[in-house]
XYZ file of C-alpha atoms in Angstrom:
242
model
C -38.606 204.095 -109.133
C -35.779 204.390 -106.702
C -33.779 207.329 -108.117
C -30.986 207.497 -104.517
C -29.742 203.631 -106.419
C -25.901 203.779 -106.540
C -24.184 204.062 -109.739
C -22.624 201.033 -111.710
C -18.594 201.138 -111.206
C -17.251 202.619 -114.704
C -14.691 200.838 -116.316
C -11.380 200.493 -114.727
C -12.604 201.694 -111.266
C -12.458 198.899 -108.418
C -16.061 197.943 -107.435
C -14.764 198.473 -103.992
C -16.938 200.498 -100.702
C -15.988 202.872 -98.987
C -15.606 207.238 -99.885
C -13.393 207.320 -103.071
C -10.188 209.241 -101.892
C -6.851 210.226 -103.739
C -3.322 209.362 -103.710
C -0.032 210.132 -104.942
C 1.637 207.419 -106.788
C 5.456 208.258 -106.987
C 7.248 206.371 -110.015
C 11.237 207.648 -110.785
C 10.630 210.913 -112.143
C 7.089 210.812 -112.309
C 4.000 211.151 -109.989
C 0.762 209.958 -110.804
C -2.651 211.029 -108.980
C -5.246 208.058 -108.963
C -8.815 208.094 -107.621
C -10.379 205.237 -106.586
C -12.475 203.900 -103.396
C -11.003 203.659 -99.766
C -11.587 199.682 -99.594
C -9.872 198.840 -102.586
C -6.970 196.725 -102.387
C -3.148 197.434 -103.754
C -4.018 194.703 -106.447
C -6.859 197.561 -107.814
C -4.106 200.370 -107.831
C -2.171 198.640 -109.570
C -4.790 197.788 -112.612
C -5.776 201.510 -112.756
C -1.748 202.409 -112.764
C -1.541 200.170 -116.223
C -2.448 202.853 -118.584
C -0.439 205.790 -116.763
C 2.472 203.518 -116.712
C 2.647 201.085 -119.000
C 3.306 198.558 -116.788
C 1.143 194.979 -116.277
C -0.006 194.447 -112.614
C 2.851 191.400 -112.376
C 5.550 194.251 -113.111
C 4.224 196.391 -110.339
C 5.473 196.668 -106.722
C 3.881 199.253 -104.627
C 5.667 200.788 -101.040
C 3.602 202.133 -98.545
C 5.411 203.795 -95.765
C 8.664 201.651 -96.801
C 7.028 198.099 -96.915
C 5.778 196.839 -99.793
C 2.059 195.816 -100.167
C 0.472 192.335 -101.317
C -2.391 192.222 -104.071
C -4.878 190.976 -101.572
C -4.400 194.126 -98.641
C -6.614 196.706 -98.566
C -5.537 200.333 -98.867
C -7.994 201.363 -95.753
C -6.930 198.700 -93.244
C -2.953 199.513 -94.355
C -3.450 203.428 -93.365
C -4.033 204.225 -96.650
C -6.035 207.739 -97.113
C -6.692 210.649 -99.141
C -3.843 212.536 -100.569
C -1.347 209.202 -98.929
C 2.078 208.978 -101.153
C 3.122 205.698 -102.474
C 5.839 204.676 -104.195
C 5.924 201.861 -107.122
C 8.767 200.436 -108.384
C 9.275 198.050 -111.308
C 10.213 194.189 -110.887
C 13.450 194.345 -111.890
C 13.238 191.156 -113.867
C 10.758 192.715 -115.965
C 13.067 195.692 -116.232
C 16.125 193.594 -117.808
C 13.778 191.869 -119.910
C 12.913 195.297 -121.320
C 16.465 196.212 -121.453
C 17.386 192.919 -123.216
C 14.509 193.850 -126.189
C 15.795 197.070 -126.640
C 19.227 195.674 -127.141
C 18.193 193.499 -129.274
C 15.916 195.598 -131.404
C 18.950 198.018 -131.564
C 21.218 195.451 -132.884
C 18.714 194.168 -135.408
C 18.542 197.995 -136.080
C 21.730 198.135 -136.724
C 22.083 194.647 -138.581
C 19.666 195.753 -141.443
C 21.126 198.984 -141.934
C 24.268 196.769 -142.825
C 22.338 194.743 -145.246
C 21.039 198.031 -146.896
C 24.381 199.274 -147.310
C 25.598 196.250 -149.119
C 22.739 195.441 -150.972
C 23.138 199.318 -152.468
C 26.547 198.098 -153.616
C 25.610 194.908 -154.978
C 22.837 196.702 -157.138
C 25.420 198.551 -158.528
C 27.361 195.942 -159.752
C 24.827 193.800 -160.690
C 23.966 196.721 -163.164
C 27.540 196.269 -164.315
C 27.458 192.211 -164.370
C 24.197 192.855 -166.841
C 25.634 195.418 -168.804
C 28.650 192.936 -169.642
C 26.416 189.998 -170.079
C 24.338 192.028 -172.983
C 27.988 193.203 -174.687
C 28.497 189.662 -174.280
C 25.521 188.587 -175.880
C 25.841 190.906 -178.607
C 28.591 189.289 -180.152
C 31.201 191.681 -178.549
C 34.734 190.682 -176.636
C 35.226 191.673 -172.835
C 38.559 192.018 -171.376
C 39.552 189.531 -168.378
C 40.290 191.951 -166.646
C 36.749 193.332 -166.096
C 35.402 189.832 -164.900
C 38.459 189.959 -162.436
C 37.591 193.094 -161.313
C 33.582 192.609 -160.713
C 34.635 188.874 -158.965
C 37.005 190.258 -156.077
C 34.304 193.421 -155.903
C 31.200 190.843 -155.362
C 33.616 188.791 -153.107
C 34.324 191.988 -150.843
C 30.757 192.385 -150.212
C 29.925 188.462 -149.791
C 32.636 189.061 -146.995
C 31.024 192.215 -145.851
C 28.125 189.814 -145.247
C 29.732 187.543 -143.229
C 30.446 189.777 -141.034
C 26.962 190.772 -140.129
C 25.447 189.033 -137.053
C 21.845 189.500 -137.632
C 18.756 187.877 -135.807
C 14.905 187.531 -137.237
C 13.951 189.659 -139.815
C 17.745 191.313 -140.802
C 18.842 187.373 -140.555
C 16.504 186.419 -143.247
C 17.412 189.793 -145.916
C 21.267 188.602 -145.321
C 20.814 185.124 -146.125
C 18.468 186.601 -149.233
C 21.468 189.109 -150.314
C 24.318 186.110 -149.647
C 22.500 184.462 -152.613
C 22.046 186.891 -154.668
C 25.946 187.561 -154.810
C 26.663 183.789 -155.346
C 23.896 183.762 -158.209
C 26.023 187.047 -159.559
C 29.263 185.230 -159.371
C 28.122 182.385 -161.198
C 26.933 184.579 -164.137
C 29.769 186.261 -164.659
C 31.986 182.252 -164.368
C 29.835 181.703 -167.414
C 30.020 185.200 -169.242
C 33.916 184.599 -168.812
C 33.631 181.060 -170.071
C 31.825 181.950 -173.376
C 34.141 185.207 -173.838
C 37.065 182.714 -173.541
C 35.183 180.771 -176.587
C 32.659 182.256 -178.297
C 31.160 178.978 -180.007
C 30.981 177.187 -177.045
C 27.307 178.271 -176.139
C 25.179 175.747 -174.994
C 22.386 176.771 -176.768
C 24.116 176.616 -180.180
C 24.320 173.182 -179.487
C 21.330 172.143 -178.259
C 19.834 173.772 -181.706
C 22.462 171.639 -183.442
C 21.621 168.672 -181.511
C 17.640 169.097 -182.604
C 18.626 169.859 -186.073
C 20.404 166.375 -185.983
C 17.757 164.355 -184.201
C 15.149 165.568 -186.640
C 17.162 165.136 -189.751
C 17.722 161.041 -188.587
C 13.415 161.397 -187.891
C 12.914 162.032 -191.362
C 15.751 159.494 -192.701
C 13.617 156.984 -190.356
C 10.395 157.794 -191.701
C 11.715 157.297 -195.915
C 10.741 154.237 -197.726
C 14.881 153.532 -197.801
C 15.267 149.901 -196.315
C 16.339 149.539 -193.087
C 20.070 149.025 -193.091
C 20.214 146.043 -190.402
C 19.914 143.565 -193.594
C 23.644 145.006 -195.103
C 25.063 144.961 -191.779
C 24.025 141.119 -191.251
C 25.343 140.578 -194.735
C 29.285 142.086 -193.749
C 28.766 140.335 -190.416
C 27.891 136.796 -192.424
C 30.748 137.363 -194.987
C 33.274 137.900 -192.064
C 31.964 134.456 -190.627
C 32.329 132.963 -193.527
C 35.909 134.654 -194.552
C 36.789 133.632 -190.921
């Protein structure tokens, strides 16, 4: 058994030849120290400067004594050696693209926190909106000037609402509260409708209605005849008179 075999390359180390040496990666305010072998190219720095950076290879661009290096060049044949200082800078495309998400995760941020406000208000007077409907339902009398009041109040906050420019996820909860204050206006149209007339419920008369319906069922079903026969008879007597 050949015990002097080389070792397997561990993961994320460049399978390249050569005495493994060190350098200083500068990046703003931070330095990073990466070993790796001499041969290995500026595209292999760059994979092993992923994790300590957080930046993919395409977002990487690496200086060597002021000129910056291709993928493809080796470190050795550039001048590269141990303890050599290199500087890496970030695309700067990739850098406003990073500035752009941040914006716009702070303004979604900021979006939701808006729909959380209003949707703490709207609880409250939805509480209010169910409190009146039970009086309501109870047989008792609200003033007008409570369903005034809880309209403009739901209105302010519908308003609020509008106001709110929201993208993705806060886009969807404003469109979700938006209905939920039109859905509260409309209840409290129809509490003021039956306060305005008590015996105007809809369900009173539907129960009426049924009553009716099967009262002419069982008239239908008697052994009475049917009363087309004295209604020919008028009809024949007004021919006849005629």
């Amino acid at each position: 058994m050949n015990t002097n075999a080389p070792n397997p390359p561990t993961a994320g180390t460049p399978d390249g030849g050569g005495p493994e040496i060190k350098v200083n990666v500068s990046h703003g305010t931070s330095h990073h120290e990466v070993h790796l072998p001499a041969q290995s190219t500026f595209g292999d720095l760059k994979k092993l400067l992923v994790h300590k950076t957080g930046l993919e290879p395409e977002q990487q661009r690496l200086f060597f004594r002021g000129i910056e290096k291709d993928d493809k060049q080796h470190l050795h044949q550039e001048g590269v050696k141990d303890k050599s200082k290199l500087l890496l800078l970030e695309v700067t495309a990739s850098k406003e693209k990073k500035l752009e998400e941040a914006r716009k995760q702070d303004e979604m941020s900021k979006a939701s926190e808006a729909v959380a406000g209003v949707r703490a208000e709207v609880d409250k007077l939805s509480d209010r909106v169910s409190t009146l409907e039970a009086a309501i339902n109870g047989g008792n009398k609200a003033s007008e000037k409570e369903f005034l009041v809880l309209t403009e109040l739901l209105m302010k906050q519908l308003l609020k609402l509008d106001t709110i420019e929201a993208e993705g996820e806060a886009k969807l909860q404003r469109k979700a509260e938006v209905r939920r204050v039109q859905s509260l206006v409309d209840t409290l149209d129809s509490l003021k409708a039956r306060n305005a007339n008590p015996f105007s419920s809809s369900d009173n008369g539907v129960k009426i209605t049924t009553q009716w319906e099967t009262f002419d069922s069982e008239m239908g079903n008697s052994n009475a005849p049917p009363s087309t026969s004295s209604s020919t008879k008028v009809t024949e007597d007004w021919e006849r008179f005629d």
